[in-house]
């Protein structure tokens, strides 16, 4: 495929959303065509799934149902948004992707990573990111950054996020070519510079 697929990962409060905006602006200013997107909710149908997954009015969601809904959202996202954009040669940057499905449902919820890899591989039909930036920072710092009303997942306790972060750590160790750790304690502009140091040579 002609384009480039970049994903941003990290626990809630790690600054992915800010970085998505900064990266998009920066790459567009360099003349690239960029499609910023996110999970859950990156496709039309996904927007409905996002409400089901995050709005506390729906009460608790069974862990396995949750994992499958995130995977279904991802399948819509790949088929309707990501793959077509890559085929048009664009740079796609997604705020969360398959690694969130492993870290949150595997680490946070404690479901089998092997099973999650299977259902998610089915969902994405072979489409892995070219590169993933993991915005890493202490769990306490990240949670302190969250302001306003917290969604259903953000209401989880600190141990939930520690377990989630541990899976990200594992991914950084087992897939060092794709999954890169970035220190997210620093200011957003510094994070952007670090990301661009890696991306620059790849973009030519
Ligand atoms: P996020 O977009 O980070 O929320 P916000 O709009 O508040 O920035 O993601 C929503 C939540 O969904 C987040 O707590 C992580 C969770 N999530 C999973 O548990 N599994 C997944 O596969 C994905 C994509 C997200």
mmCIF file of C-alpha atoms and ligand atoms in Angstrom, residues 12 16-17 38-40 50 54 70 74 95-97 100-101 104-105 151 153-154, ligand 1:
data_model
loop_
_atom_site.group_PDB
_atom_site.id
_atom_site.type_symbol
_atom_site.label_atom_id
_atom_site.label_comp_id
_atom_site.label_asym_id
_atom_site.label_seq_id
_atom_site.Cartn_x
_atom_site.Cartn_y
_atom_site.Cartn_z
ATOM 1 C CA UNK A 12 -5.824 7.878 29.372
ATOM 2 C CA UNK A 16 -2.423 11.319 22.478
ATOM 3 C CA UNK A 17 -5.200 13.638 21.383
ATOM 4 C CA UNK A 38 -9.388 7.642 16.372
ATOM 5 C CA UNK A 39 -10.771 4.561 18.105
ATOM 6 C CA UNK A 40 -13.338 3.866 19.253
ATOM 7 C CA UNK A 50 -18.350 4.368 20.945
ATOM 8 C CA UNK A 54 -18.076 4.729 26.892
ATOM 9 C CA UNK A 70 -13.847 -2.703 20.386
ATOM 10 C CA UNK A 74 -11.819 -1.606 14.636
ATOM 11 C CA UNK A 95 -5.416 7.813 18.176
ATOM 12 C CA UNK A 96 -5.489 4.180 19.443
ATOM 13 C CA UNK A 97 -5.652 0.919 17.471
ATOM 14 C CA UNK A 100 -5.282 -0.564 22.951
ATOM 15 C CA UNK A 101 -7.345 -3.719 22.506
ATOM 16 C CA UNK A 104 -6.861 -2.431 28.066
ATOM 17 C CA UNK A 105 -8.758 -5.673 27.621
ATOM 18 C CA UNK A 151 -16.114 8.222 30.824
ATOM 19 C CA UNK A 153 -13.248 3.423 31.239
ATOM 20 C CA UNK A 154 -11.655 6.463 32.842
HETATM 21 P P1 LIG B 1 -10.056 7.609 24.183
HETATM 22 O O1 LIG B 1 -10.324 7.956 22.750
HETATM 23 O O2 LIG B 1 -8.666 7.708 24.665
HETATM 24 O O3 LIG B 1 -10.965 8.482 25.118
HETATM 25 P P2 LIG B 1 -11.043 10.066 25.169
HETATM 26 O O4 LIG B 1 -11.998 10.492 24.093
HETATM 27 O O5 LIG B 1 -11.552 10.280 26.554
HETATM 28 O O6 LIG B 1 -9.650 10.602 24.918
HETATM 29 O O7 LIG B 1 -10.530 6.107 24.399
HETATM 30 C C1 LIG B 1 -11.668 5.788 25.045
HETATM 31 C C2 LIG B 1 -11.452 4.664 26.010
HETATM 32 O O8 LIG B 1 -11.570 3.410 25.355
HETATM 33 C C3 LIG B 1 -10.118 4.675 26.686
HETATM 34 O O9 LIG B 1 -10.345 4.679 28.094
HETATM 35 C C4 LIG B 1 -9.473 3.379 26.300
HETATM 36 C C5 LIG B 1 -10.609 2.515 25.870
HETATM 37 N N1 LIG B 1 -10.256 1.512 24.845
HETATM 38 C C6 LIG B 1 -10.196 0.173 25.185
HETATM 39 O O10 LIG B 1 -10.410 -0.203 26.353
HETATM 40 N N2 LIG B 1 -9.932 -0.760 24.223
HETATM 41 C C7 LIG B 1 -9.717 -0.416 22.927
HETATM 42 O O11 LIG B 1 -9.469 -1.296 22.079
HETATM 43 C C8 LIG B 1 -9.772 0.981 22.588
HETATM 44 C C9 LIG B 1 -9.560 1.437 21.183
HETATM 45 C C10 LIG B 1 -10.044 1.913 23.574
#
